[in-house]
Amino acid sequence: MTGLAIAYTQQTGGSASWNVVFKDFTSPDLPRQYEDSAGFGRSQTGALIQSGPRYVQKYIWVVDCLIDTEDAEALDQLYRAWDEDRATGKSVAVGITDATFGLSLSSQATFTSAPSFTYASPRKTIVSFGLTQV
């Protein structure tokens, strides 16, 4: 698969599951980037100082993609189920498979920006959202 796929299985109110694939990105920028939470600097005396978390930097995904309207509706259902589970205190993460660059990556992520939907044609919708690796 060349592209990005997210999957989720609802934890409350049923056990519906979704798997949505994204391939037709609207920007030449790749969706997977590093969180960039590590830093490097110098102290007043000139010593090197590294900062940031004591773990490998996480990935973030900024997705802006043209998809079929049916898939956009499935993404909306996936997000609403994820948000309902989140609101009830469940531990929520979507499965993500990313084959957009380099080696394929399978991981888990959480929504950091909710999906937005833009009409493109009767059969196509532009979706935008953000994910952060957990």
XYZ file of N, CA and C in Angstrom:
402
model
N 0.846 -1.182 0.000
C 0.000 0.000 0.000
C 0.887 1.239 0.000
N 0.641 2.132 -0.908
C 1.283 3.432 -0.853
C 0.217 4.395 -0.365
N 0.405 4.921 0.802
C -0.576 5.816 1.387
C -0.592 5.669 2.892
N -1.712 6.049 3.464
C -1.879 6.090 4.905
C -3.241 5.485 5.222
N -3.321 4.656 6.246
C -4.598 4.073 6.653
C -4.748 4.226 8.158
N -5.964 4.537 8.601
C -6.254 4.557 10.036
C -7.424 3.613 10.297
N -7.367 2.954 11.436
C -8.406 2.005 11.817
C -8.787 2.235 13.272
N -10.061 1.957 13.577
C -10.525 2.106 14.957
C -11.701 1.169 15.184
N -11.761 0.574 16.393
C -12.889 -0.239 16.817
C -13.509 0.418 18.036
N -14.797 0.694 17.952
C -15.521 1.380 19.031
C -15.534 0.530 20.290
N -15.372 1.181 21.448
C -15.327 0.472 22.730
C -16.622 0.576 23.521
N -17.450 1.596 23.236
C -18.721 1.749 23.947
C -19.869 1.770 22.949
N -21.017 1.272 23.364
C -22.199 1.347 22.519
C -22.140 0.452 21.298
N -21.359 -0.578 21.320
C -21.236 -1.475 20.180
C -19.783 -1.757 19.894
N -19.569 -2.490 18.834
C -18.187 -2.818 18.486
C -17.944 -2.577 16.999
N -18.499 -1.505 16.488
C -18.294 -1.168 15.076
C -16.827 -0.838 14.849
N -16.346 -1.110 13.641
C -14.952 -0.791 13.328
C -14.870 -0.158 11.945
N -13.814 0.634 11.778
C -13.595 1.367 10.540
C -12.141 1.241 10.124
N -11.910 1.336 8.826
C -10.568 1.386 8.262
C -10.650 2.317 7.053
N -9.990 3.455 7.130
C -10.061 4.460 6.067
C -8.658 4.653 5.489
N -8.561 4.628 4.158
C -7.282 4.744 3.462
C -7.205 6.102 2.772
N -6.020 6.729 2.861
C -5.780 8.042 2.276
C -4.615 7.934 1.298
N -4.844 8.341 0.038
C -3.794 8.240 -0.977
C -3.610 9.516 -1.789
N -4.670 10.269 -1.992
C -4.637 11.426 -2.893
C -4.482 12.715 -2.077
N -3.257 12.971 -1.599
C -2.996 14.129 -0.744
C -3.019 15.416 -1.568
N -3.454 16.501 -0.944
C -3.620 17.772 -1.664
C -2.358 18.621 -1.681
N -1.319 18.169 -0.987
C -0.071 18.926 -0.890
C 1.092 17.992 -1.191
N 2.190 18.528 -1.718
C 3.362 17.674 -1.914
C 4.077 17.341 -0.595
N 3.721 18.014 0.498
C 4.313 17.713 1.803
C 3.859 16.330 2.256
N 4.785 15.547 2.778
C 4.430 14.235 3.296
C 3.670 14.399 4.605
N 2.679 13.554 4.879
C 1.872 13.737 6.091
C 2.612 13.423 7.383
N 3.651 12.553 7.338
C 4.358 12.147 8.560
C 5.550 13.063 8.797
N 5.592 13.670 9.973
C 6.699 14.539 10.374
C 7.090 14.186 11.807
N 8.231 14.669 12.242
C 8.631 14.485 13.642
C 8.001 15.566 14.510
N 7.737 15.222 15.751
C 7.145 16.155 16.709
C 8.060 17.355 16.973
N 9.356 17.165 16.841
C 10.358 18.217 17.016
C 10.309 18.820 18.420
N 10.367 17.937 19.421
C 10.321 18.395 20.810
C 11.700 18.411 21.466
N 12.723 18.005 20.737
C 14.085 18.037 21.280
C 14.748 19.358 20.900
N 15.659 19.814 21.720
C 16.328 21.080 21.455
C 17.817 21.005 21.716
N 18.513 21.988 21.229
C 19.955 22.058 21.371
C 20.321 23.521 21.553
N 21.180 23.805 22.483
C 21.600 25.184 22.718
C 22.902 25.236 23.484
N 23.260 26.430 23.902
C 24.487 26.639 24.693
C 24.126 27.429 25.948
N 24.850 27.095 27.008
C 24.666 27.818 28.262
C 25.438 29.133 28.178
N 25.343 29.950 29.239
C 26.067 31.219 29.277
C 27.577 31.017 29.236
N 28.016 29.849 29.700
C 29.459 29.574 29.691
C 29.904 28.869 28.413
N 28.973 28.582 27.512
C 29.315 27.950 26.244
C 29.169 26.442 26.220
N 28.720 25.854 27.319
C 28.521 24.404 27.347
C 27.314 24.025 26.488
N 27.397 22.856 25.874
C 26.288 22.361 25.055
C 25.168 21.854 25.954
N 23.941 22.216 25.620
C 22.780 21.804 26.399
C 21.760 21.185 25.452
N 21.377 19.955 25.752
C 20.316 19.299 24.998
C 19.076 19.266 25.874
N 17.949 19.472 25.260
C 16.702 19.455 26.020
C 15.685 18.599 25.283
N 14.600 18.315 25.940
C 13.532 17.532 25.336
C 13.217 16.304 26.169
N 12.222 15.569 25.742
C 11.782 14.399 26.501
C 12.819 13.279 26.470
N 12.754 12.408 27.437
C 13.680 11.279 27.541
C 13.128 10.050 26.810
N 12.598 10.266 25.645
C 12.145 9.181 24.778
C 12.333 9.627 23.334
N 12.286 8.668 22.439
C 12.432 8.970 21.020
C 11.287 9.891 20.600
N 11.599 10.882 19.794
C 10.568 11.826 19.374
C 9.448 11.103 18.618
N 8.244 11.514 18.894
C 7.062 10.913 18.288
C 6.825 11.501 16.901
N 5.999 10.793 16.140
C 5.571 11.303 14.836
C 4.260 12.061 14.989
N 4.058 13.008 14.105
C 2.756 13.642 13.945
C 2.361 13.480 12.483
N 1.077 13.431 12.249
C 0.562 13.342 10.887
C -0.387 14.507 10.665
N -0.139 15.226 9.604
C -1.032 16.296 9.170
C -1.599 15.817 7.841
N -2.858 15.430 7.864
C -3.478 14.811 6.697
C -4.427 15.806 6.044
N -4.231 16.015 4.761
C -5.108 16.845 3.933
C -5.250 16.072 2.629
N -6.410 15.475 2.417
C -6.531 14.473 1.366
C -7.894 14.536 0.684
N -7.901 14.229 -0.593
C -9.128 14.107 -1.380
C -9.544 12.644 -1.347
N -10.741 12.362 -0.834
C -11.218 10.979 -0.750
C -12.666 10.902 -1.232
N -13.123 9.678 -1.482
C -14.519 9.473 -1.845
C -15.415 9.936 -0.698
N -16.576 10.451 -1.034
C -17.501 10.965 -0.019
C -17.892 9.861 0.973
N -18.040 8.615 0.494
C -18.376 7.509 1.400
C -17.262 7.302 2.436
N -16.011 7.440 1.999
C -14.894 7.306 2.938
C -14.852 8.482 3.914
N -15.225 9.678 3.451
C -15.288 10.837 4.348
C -16.354 10.615 5.419
N -17.480 10.025 5.024
C -18.528 9.716 5.996
C -18.052 8.657 6.985
N -17.288 7.674 6.503
C -16.728 6.659 7.399
C -15.737 7.293 8.378
N -14.914 8.245 7.902
C -13.994 8.961 8.797
C -14.768 9.733 9.856
N -15.871 10.354 9.474
C -16.693 11.087 10.433
C -17.260 10.141 11.491
N -17.739 8.980 11.080
C -18.250 7.983 12.025
C -17.133 7.498 12.951
N -15.952 7.221 12.368
C -14.792 6.788 13.150
C -14.459 7.828 14.210
N -14.395 9.095 13.792
C -14.041 10.154 14.741
C -15.090 10.293 15.847
N -16.379 10.228 15.486
C -17.433 10.357 16.504
C -17.373 9.207 17.506
N -17.094 7.986 17.033
C -16.956 6.840 17.942
C -15.731 7.014 18.831
N -14.610 7.453 18.239
C -13.387 7.703 19.016
C -13.661 8.768 20.085
N -14.344 9.844 19.710
C -14.618 10.943 20.640
C -15.573 10.506 21.749
N -16.550 9.680 21.414
C -17.456 9.159 22.444
C -16.682 8.304 23.443
N -15.809 7.435 22.942
C -14.988 6.617 23.844
C -14.076 7.490 24.703
N -13.466 8.509 24.098
C -12.601 9.438 24.832
C -13.369 10.148 25.930
N -14.592 10.590 25.612
C -15.402 11.336 26.570
C -15.832 10.482 27.756
N -15.889 9.168 27.571
C -16.289 8.283 28.664
C -15.079 7.723 29.419
N -13.894 8.245 29.125
C -12.711 7.871 29.877
C -11.975 6.642 29.376
N -12.352 6.156 28.215
C -11.651 4.998 27.657
C -10.269 5.417 27.161
N -9.360 4.468 27.131
C -8.041 4.703 26.549
C -8.189 4.557 25.041
N -8.063 5.660 24.330
C -8.370 5.631 22.894
C -7.134 5.909 22.054
N -6.981 5.118 21.028
C -5.933 5.332 20.034
C -6.392 4.650 18.753
N -6.079 5.264 17.641
C -6.376 4.650 16.354
C -5.130 3.916 15.894
N -5.335 2.846 15.157
C -4.213 2.173 14.527
C -3.860 2.931 13.262
N -2.585 3.047 12.976
C -2.167 3.775 11.792
C -1.100 2.979 11.062
N -1.247 2.890 9.758
C -0.240 2.285 8.896
C 0.140 3.340 7.876
N 1.420 3.690 7.848
C 1.900 4.763 6.992
C 2.969 4.228 6.034
N 2.642 4.234 4.753
C 3.590 3.810 3.716
C 3.809 4.948 2.726
N 3.846 6.169 3.246
C 4.003 7.329 2.366
C 5.457 7.695 2.113
N 6.379 7.210 2.969
C 7.785 7.592 2.836
C 8.670 6.574 3.539
N 9.738 6.187 2.904
C 10.684 5.276 3.542
C 10.033 3.958 3.887
N 10.478 3.379 5.000
C 9.906 2.116 5.444
C 8.476 2.320 5.920
N 7.650 1.314 5.712
C 6.275 1.355 6.194
C 6.284 1.358 7.717
N 5.381 2.100 8.318
C 5.311 2.255 9.766
C 3.913 1.888 10.239
N 3.824 1.037 11.242
C 2.555 0.719 11.891
C 2.669 1.146 13.343
N 1.689 1.907 13.820
C 1.756 2.434 15.175
C 0.347 2.753 15.651
N 0.277 3.467 16.760
C -0.985 3.971 17.287
C -0.867 5.466 17.452
N -1.998 6.140 17.278
C -2.007 7.598 17.369
C -3.332 8.058 17.952
N -3.359 9.317 18.339
C -4.587 9.929 18.824
C -4.848 11.208 18.036
N -6.104 11.559 17.889
C -6.448 12.778 17.159
C -5.983 13.996 17.952
N -5.275 14.896 17.298
C -4.888 16.158 17.918
C -5.616 17.322 17.266
N -6.201 17.107 16.113
C -7.135 18.072 15.545
C -8.229 17.289 14.833
N -9.446 17.684 15.132
C -10.616 16.987 14.611
C -10.689 17.114 13.092
N -11.302 16.128 12.439
C -11.437 16.214 10.990
C -12.327 17.391 10.574
N -11.930 18.024 9.494
C -12.799 19.013 8.854
C -13.040 18.525 7.435
N -14.188 18.865 6.897
C -14.618 18.339 5.613
C -14.952 19.486 4.671
N -14.464 19.402 3.438
C -14.716 20.418 2.427
C -15.266 19.742 1.180
N -16.382 20.253 0.690
C -17.005 19.718 -0.522
C -16.079 19.929 -1.713
N -15.828 18.876 -2.477
C -15.008 18.991 -3.688
C -15.823 18.683 -4.936
N -16.725 17.715 -4.863
C -17.617 17.356 -5.969
C -18.680 16.428 -5.386
N -19.674 16.053 -6.181
C -20.690 15.151 -5.622
C -20.126 13.833 -5.097
N -18.981 13.392 -5.597
C -18.423 12.120 -5.165
C -17.114 12.226 -4.399
N -16.581 13.429 -4.249
C -15.294 13.613 -3.581
C -15.398 14.670 -2.486
N -14.626 14.458 -1.396
C -14.578 15.374 -0.271
C -13.123 15.544 0.137
N -12.745 16.760 0.522
C -11.411 17.001 1.052
C -11.506 16.923 2.572
N -10.666 16.085 3.184
C -10.646 15.954 4.636
C -9.301 16.418 5.163
N -9.320 17.052 6.327
C -8.104 17.517 6.987
C -8.210 17.182 8.465
N -7.113 16.645 9.036
C -7.077 16.344 10.468
C -5.625 16.107 10.882
N -5.406 16.046 12.183
C -4.066 15.807 12.709
C -4.053 14.651 13.690
N -2.967 13.894 13.701
C -2.760 12.789 14.619
C -1.386 12.904 15.256
N -1.250 12.406 16.486
C 0.034 12.337 17.154
C 0.255 10.927 17.659
N 1.432 10.387 17.420
C 1.775 9.038 17.848
C 1.749 8.950 19.377
N 1.227 7.827 19.885
C 1.199 7.607 21.332
C 2.169 6.524 21.727
